[in-house]
mmCIF file of C-alpha atoms in Angstrom:
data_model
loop_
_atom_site.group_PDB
_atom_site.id
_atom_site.type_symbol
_atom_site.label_atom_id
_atom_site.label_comp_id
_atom_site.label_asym_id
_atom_site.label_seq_id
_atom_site.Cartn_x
_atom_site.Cartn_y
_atom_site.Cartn_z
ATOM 1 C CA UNK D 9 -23.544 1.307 -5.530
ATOM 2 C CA UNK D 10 -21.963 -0.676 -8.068
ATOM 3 C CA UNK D 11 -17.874 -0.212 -8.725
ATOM 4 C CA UNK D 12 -17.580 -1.312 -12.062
ATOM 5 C CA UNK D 13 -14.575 -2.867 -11.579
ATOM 6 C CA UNK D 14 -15.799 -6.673 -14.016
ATOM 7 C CA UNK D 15 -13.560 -6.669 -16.586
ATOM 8 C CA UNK D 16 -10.980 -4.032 -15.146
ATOM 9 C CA UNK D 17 -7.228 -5.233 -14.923
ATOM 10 C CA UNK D 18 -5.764 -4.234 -11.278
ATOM 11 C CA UNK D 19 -1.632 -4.735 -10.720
ATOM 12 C CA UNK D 20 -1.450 -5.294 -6.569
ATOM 13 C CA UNK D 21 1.901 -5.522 -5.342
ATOM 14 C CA UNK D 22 2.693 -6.646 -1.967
ATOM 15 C CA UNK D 23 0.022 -8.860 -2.146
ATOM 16 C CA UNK D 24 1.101 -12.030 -0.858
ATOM 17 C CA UNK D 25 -0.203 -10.982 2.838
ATOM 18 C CA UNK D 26 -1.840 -8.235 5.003
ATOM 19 C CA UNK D 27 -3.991 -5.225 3.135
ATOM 20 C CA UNK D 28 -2.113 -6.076 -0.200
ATOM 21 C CA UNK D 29 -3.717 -9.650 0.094
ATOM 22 C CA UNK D 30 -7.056 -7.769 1.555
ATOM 23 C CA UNK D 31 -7.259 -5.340 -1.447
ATOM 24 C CA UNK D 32 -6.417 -8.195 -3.944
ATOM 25 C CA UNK D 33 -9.294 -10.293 -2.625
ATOM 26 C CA UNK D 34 -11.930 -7.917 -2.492
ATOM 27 C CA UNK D 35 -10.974 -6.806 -6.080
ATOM 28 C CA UNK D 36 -11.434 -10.316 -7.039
ATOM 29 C CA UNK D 37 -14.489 -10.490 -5.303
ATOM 30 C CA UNK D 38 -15.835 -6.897 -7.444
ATOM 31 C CA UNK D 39 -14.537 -8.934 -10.394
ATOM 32 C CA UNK D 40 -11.433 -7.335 -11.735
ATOM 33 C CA UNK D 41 -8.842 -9.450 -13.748
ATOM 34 C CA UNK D 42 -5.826 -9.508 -10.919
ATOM 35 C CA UNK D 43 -2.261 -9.327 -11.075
ATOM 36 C CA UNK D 44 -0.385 -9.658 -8.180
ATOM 37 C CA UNK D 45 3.330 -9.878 -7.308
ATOM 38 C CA UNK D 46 5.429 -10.227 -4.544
ATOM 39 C CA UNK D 47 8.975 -10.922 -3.555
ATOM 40 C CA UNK D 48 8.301 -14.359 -2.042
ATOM 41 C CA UNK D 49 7.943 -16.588 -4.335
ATOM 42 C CA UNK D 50 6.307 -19.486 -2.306
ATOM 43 C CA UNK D 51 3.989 -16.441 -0.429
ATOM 44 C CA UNK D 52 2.410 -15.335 -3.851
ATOM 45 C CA UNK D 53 1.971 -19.056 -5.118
ATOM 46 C CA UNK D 54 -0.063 -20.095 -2.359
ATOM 47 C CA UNK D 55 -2.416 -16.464 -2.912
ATOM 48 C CA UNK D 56 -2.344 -16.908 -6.214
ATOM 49 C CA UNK D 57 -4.164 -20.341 -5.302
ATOM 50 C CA UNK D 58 -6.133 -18.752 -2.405
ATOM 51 C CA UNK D 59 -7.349 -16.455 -5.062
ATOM 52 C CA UNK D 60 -8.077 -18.531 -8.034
ATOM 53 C CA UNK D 61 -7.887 -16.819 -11.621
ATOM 54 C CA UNK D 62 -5.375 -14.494 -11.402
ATOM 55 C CA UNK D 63 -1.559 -13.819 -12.257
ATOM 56 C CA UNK D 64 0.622 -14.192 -9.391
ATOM 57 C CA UNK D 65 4.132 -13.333 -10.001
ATOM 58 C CA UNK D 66 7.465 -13.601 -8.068
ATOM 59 C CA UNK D 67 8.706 -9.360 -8.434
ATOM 60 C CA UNK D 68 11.037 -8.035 -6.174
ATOM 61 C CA UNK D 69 10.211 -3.978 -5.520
ATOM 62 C CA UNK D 70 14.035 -2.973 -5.649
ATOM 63 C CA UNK D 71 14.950 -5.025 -9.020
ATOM 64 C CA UNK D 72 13.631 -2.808 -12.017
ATOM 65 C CA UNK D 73 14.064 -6.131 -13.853
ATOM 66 C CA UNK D 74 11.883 -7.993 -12.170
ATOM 67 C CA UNK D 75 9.059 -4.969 -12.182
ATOM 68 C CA UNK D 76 9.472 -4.353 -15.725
ATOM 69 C CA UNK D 77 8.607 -8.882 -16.146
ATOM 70 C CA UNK D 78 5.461 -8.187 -13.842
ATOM 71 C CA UNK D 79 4.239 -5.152 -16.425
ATOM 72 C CA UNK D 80 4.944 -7.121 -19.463
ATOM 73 C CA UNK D 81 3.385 -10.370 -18.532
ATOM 74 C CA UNK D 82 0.605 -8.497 -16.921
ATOM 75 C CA UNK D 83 0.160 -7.059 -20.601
ATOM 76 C CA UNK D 84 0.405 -10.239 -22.571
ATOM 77 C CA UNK D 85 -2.384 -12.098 -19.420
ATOM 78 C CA UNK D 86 -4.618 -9.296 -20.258
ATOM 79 C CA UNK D 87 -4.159 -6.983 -22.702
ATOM 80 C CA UNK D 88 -4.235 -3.936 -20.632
ATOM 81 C CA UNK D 89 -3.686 -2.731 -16.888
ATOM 82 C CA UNK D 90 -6.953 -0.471 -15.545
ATOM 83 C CA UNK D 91 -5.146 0.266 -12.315
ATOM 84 C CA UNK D 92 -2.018 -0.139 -10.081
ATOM 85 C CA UNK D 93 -1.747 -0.110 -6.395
ATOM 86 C CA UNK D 94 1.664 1.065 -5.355
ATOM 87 C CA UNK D 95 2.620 -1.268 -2.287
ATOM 88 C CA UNK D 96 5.839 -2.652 -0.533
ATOM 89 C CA UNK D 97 6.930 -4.156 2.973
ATOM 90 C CA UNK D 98 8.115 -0.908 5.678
ATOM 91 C CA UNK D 99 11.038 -0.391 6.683
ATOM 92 C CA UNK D 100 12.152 -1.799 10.339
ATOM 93 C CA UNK D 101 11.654 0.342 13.689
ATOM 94 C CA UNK D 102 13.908 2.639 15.034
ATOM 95 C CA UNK D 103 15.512 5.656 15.763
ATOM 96 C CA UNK D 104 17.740 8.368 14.266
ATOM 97 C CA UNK D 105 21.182 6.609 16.118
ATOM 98 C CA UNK D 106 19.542 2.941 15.358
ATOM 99 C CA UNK D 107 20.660 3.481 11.592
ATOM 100 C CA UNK D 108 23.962 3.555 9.412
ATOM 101 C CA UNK D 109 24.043 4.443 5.581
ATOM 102 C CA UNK D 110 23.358 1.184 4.752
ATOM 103 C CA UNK D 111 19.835 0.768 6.505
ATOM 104 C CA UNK D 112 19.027 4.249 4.698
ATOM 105 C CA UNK D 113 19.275 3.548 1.327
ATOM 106 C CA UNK D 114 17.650 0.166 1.575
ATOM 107 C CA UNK D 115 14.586 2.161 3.050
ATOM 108 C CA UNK D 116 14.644 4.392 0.193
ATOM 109 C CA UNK D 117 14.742 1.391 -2.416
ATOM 110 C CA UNK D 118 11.852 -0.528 -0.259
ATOM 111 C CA UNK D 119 9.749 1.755 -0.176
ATOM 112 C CA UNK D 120 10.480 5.545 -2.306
ATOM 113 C CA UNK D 121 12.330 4.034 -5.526
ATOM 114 C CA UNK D 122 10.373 1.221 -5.787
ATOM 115 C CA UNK D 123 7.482 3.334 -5.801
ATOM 116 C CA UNK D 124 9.254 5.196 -8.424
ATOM 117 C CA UNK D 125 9.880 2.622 -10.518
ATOM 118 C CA UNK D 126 6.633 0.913 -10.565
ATOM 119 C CA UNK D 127 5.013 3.734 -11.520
ATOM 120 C CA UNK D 128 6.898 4.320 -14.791
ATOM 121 C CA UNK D 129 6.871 0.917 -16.072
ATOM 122 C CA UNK D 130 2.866 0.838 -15.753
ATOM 123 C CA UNK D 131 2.116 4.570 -17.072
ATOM 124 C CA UNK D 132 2.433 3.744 -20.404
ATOM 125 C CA UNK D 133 -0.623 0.570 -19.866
ATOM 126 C CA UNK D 134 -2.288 3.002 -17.609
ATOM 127 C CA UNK D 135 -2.583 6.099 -19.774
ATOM 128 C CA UNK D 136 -3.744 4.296 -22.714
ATOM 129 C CA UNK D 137 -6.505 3.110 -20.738
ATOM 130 C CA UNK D 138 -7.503 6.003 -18.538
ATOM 131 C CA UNK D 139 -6.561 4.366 -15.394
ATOM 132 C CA UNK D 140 -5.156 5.187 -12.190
ATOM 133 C CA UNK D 141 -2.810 4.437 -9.265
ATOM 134 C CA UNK D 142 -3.405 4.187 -5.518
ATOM 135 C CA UNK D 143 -0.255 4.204 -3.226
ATOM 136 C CA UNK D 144 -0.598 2.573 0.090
ATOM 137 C CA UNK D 145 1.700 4.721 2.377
ATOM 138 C CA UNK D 146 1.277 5.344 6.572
ATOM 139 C CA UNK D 147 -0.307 7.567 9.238
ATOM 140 C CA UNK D 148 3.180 8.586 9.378
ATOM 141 C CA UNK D 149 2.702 10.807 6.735
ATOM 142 C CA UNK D 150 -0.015 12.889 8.975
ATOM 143 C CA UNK D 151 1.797 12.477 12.075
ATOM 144 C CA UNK D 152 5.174 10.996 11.968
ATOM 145 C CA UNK D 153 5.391 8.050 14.130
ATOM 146 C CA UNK D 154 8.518 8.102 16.845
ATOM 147 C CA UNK D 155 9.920 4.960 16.770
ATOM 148 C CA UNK D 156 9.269 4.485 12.833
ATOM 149 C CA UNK D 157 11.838 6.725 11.415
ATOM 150 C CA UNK D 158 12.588 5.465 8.422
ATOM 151 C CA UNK D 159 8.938 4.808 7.383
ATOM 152 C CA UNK D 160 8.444 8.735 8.516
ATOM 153 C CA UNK D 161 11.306 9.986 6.098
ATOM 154 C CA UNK D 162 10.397 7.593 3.229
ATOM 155 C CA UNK D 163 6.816 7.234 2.919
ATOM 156 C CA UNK D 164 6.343 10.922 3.087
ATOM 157 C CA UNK D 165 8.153 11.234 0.185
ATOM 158 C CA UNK D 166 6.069 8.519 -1.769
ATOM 159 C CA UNK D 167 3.131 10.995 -0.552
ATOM 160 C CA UNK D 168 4.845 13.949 -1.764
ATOM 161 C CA UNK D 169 5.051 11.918 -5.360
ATOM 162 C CA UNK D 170 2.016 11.067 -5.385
ATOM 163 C CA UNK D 171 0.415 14.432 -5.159
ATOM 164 C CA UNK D 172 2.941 15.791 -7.988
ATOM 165 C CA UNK D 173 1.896 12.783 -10.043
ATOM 166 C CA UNK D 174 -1.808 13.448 -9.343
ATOM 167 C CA UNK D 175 -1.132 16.889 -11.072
ATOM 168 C CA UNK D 176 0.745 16.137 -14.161
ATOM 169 C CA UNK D 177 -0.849 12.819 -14.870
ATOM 170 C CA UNK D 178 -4.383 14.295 -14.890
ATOM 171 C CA UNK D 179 -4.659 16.248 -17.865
ATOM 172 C CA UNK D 180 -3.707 12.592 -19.470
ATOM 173 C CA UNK D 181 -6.607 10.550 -17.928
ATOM 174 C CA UNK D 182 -4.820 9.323 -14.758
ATOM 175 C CA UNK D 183 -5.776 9.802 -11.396
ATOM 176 C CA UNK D 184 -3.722 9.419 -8.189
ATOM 177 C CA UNK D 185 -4.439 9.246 -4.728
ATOM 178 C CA UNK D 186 -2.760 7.903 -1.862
ATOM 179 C CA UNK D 187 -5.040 5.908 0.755
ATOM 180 C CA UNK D 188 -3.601 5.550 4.424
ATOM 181 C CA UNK D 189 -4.269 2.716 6.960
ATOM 182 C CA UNK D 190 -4.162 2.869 10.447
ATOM 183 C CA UNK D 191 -4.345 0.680 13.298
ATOM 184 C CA UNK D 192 -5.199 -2.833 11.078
ATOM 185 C CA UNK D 193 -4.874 -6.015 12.529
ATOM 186 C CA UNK D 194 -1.884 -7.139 10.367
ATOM 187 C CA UNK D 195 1.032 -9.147 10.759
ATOM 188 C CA UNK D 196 3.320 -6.200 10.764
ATOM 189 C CA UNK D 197 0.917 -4.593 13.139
ATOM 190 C CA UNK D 198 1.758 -7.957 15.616
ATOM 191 C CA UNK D 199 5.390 -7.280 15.082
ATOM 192 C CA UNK D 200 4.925 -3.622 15.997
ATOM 193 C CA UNK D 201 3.061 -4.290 18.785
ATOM 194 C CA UNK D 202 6.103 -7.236 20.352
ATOM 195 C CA UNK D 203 8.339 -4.334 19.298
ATOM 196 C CA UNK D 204 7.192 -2.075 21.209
ATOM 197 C CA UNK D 205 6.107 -4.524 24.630
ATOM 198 C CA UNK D 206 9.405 -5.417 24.237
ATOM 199 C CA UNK D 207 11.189 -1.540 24.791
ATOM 200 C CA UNK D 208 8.417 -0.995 27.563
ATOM 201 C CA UNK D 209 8.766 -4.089 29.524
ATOM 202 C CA UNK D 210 5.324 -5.153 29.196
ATOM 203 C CA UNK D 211 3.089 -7.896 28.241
ATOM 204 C CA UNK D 212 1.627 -7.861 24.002
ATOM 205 C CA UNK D 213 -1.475 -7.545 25.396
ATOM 206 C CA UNK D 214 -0.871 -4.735 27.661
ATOM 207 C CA UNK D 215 1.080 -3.019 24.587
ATOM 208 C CA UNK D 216 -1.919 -3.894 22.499
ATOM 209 C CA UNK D 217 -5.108 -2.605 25.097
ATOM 210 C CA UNK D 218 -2.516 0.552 25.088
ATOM 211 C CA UNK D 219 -3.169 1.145 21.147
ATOM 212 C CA UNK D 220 -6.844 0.245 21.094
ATOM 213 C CA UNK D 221 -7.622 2.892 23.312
ATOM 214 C CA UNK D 222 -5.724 5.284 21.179
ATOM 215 C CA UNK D 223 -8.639 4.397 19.155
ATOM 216 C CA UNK D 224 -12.248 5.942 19.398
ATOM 217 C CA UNK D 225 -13.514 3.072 18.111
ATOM 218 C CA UNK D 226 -11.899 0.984 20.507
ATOM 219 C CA UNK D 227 -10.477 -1.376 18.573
ATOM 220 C CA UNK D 228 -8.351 -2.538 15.600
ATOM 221 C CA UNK D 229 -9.135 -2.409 12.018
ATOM 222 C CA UNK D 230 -9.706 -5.183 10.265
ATOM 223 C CA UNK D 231 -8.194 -6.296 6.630
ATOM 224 C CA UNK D 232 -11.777 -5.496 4.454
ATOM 225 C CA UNK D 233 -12.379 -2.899 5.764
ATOM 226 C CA UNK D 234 -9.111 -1.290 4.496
ATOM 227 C CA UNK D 235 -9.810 -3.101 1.349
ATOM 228 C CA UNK D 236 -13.127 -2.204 0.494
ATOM 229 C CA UNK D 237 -12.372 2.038 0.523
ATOM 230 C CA UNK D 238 -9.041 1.050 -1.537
ATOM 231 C CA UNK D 239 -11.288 -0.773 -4.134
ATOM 232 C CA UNK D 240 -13.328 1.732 -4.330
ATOM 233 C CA UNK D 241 -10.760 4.824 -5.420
ATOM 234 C CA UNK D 242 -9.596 2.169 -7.464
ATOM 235 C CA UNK D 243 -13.334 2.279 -9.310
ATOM 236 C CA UNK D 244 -14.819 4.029 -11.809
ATOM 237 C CA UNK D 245 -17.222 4.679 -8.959
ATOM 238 C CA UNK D 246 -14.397 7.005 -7.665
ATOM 239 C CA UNK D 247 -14.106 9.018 -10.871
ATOM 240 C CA UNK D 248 -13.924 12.666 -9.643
ATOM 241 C CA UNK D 249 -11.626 11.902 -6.824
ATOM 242 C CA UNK D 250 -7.531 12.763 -7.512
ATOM 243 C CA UNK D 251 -5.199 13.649 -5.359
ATOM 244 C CA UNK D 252 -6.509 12.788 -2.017
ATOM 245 C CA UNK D 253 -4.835 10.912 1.045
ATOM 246 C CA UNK D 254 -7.465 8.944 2.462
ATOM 247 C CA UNK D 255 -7.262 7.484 5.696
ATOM 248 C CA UNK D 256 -8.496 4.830 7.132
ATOM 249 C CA UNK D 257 -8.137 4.472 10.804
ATOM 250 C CA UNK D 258 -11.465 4.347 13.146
ATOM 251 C CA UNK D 259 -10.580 8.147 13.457
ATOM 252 C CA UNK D 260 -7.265 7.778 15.422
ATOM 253 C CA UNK D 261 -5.297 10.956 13.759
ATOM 254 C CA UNK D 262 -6.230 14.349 14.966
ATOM 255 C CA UNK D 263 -4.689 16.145 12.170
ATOM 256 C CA UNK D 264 -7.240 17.934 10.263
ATOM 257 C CA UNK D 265 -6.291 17.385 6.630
#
């Protein structure tokens, strides 16, 4: 099956490492015109350089400023944005006591009003071209995850936006669907899994053999594999699909929808 995605201009934010870096690669490798951002400006250098032709920008999530630079020199590299995947670092682990004010409304920036704001600086590219958004959220927002509070409160609400979006926007030529990872061997997978060896008093790899055989397939996910089902709701191949929350994850969730 081909994609279609040659020629296509894809925004990938968060995409200096882990499935932002995944998705941006195998876009490159379908061969959309990238543009990728992230807040580290040394991080998206070197995958701007990993990745060859492309736009790699320094953007901070929580600066409008800097999201409303990305969009505008993503328009004057290539003339038009196709698609935009809606991506940002989670918040930190914890529970409801392990969090003042403070550590709430940075979550919400990270991860809700940075969605927020992405998405209205690219609609007006986007619509003009018939294109479409995919936000990368969390099995949290299936089954909420007990020592990821934050990410349960916040990325449920990106969810929740996404499905209103994927309602009002259609009827102007813009899909929107949400795609959901699960167990993938990332670096903030590695942190979760020290995290959480660490409040048990075991070993990484006893933590780790723990999660895999939460799995039916036994094992991790890895990067592409993630990547290749996001590039493909980000296709033209995907052109009937709107609104969905697609997950990922070796079949690990129980929840039915």
């Amino acid at each position: 099956m081909e994609l279609d995605l040659a020629g296509k201009t894809v925004m990938v934010a968060g995409a200096s490492r882990g499935l932002g870096f995944a998705i941006a690669r195998c876009l490159r490798d379908e061969g959309a015109n990238l543009s990728i951002a992230s807040s580290d400006p040394a991080a998206i250098a070197e995958a701007g350089t990993i990745l060859g032709d492309c736009l790699a920008v320094k953007c901070d999530v929580k600066n409008p400023v800097d999201i409303k630079a990305w969009v505008a020199a993503t328009g004057e590299r290539f003339g038009a944005i196709d698609a935009l995947v809606v991506n940002a670092g989670g918040p930190p682990p914890g529970g409801f006591d392990d969090f003042d004010d403070e550590a709430w409304q940075a979550a919400f920036e990270l991860t809700l009003l940075s969605a927020v704001r992405l998405v209205r600086a690219a609609l007006p590219g986007l619509k003009s071209r018939h294109g479409n958004i995919l936000f990368m959220t969390s099995s949290s927002v299936k089954e909420p995850i007990d020592f990821l509070l934050l990410s349960n409160v916040m990325r449920s609400g990106v969810a929740s936006l996404a499905k209103s979006l994927s309602r009002s926007l259609a009827p102007q030529g813009v899909r929107v669907n949400t795609i959901v990872p699960g167990i993938v061997e990332t670096d903030r997978i590695k942190a979760l899994v020290a995290n959480q060896a660490k409040g048990k008093g075991i070993s990484g790899d006893e933590q780790r053999a723990q999660m895999e055989a939460q799995v039916p397939m036994g094992r991790f996910g890895e990067p592409e594999e993630f990547a290749r089902v996001a590039a493909f709701l980000l296709s033209p191949a995907a052109s009937y699909i709107n609104g969905e929350t697609v997950t990922v994850d070796g079949g690990t969730m129980k929840t039915l929808f």
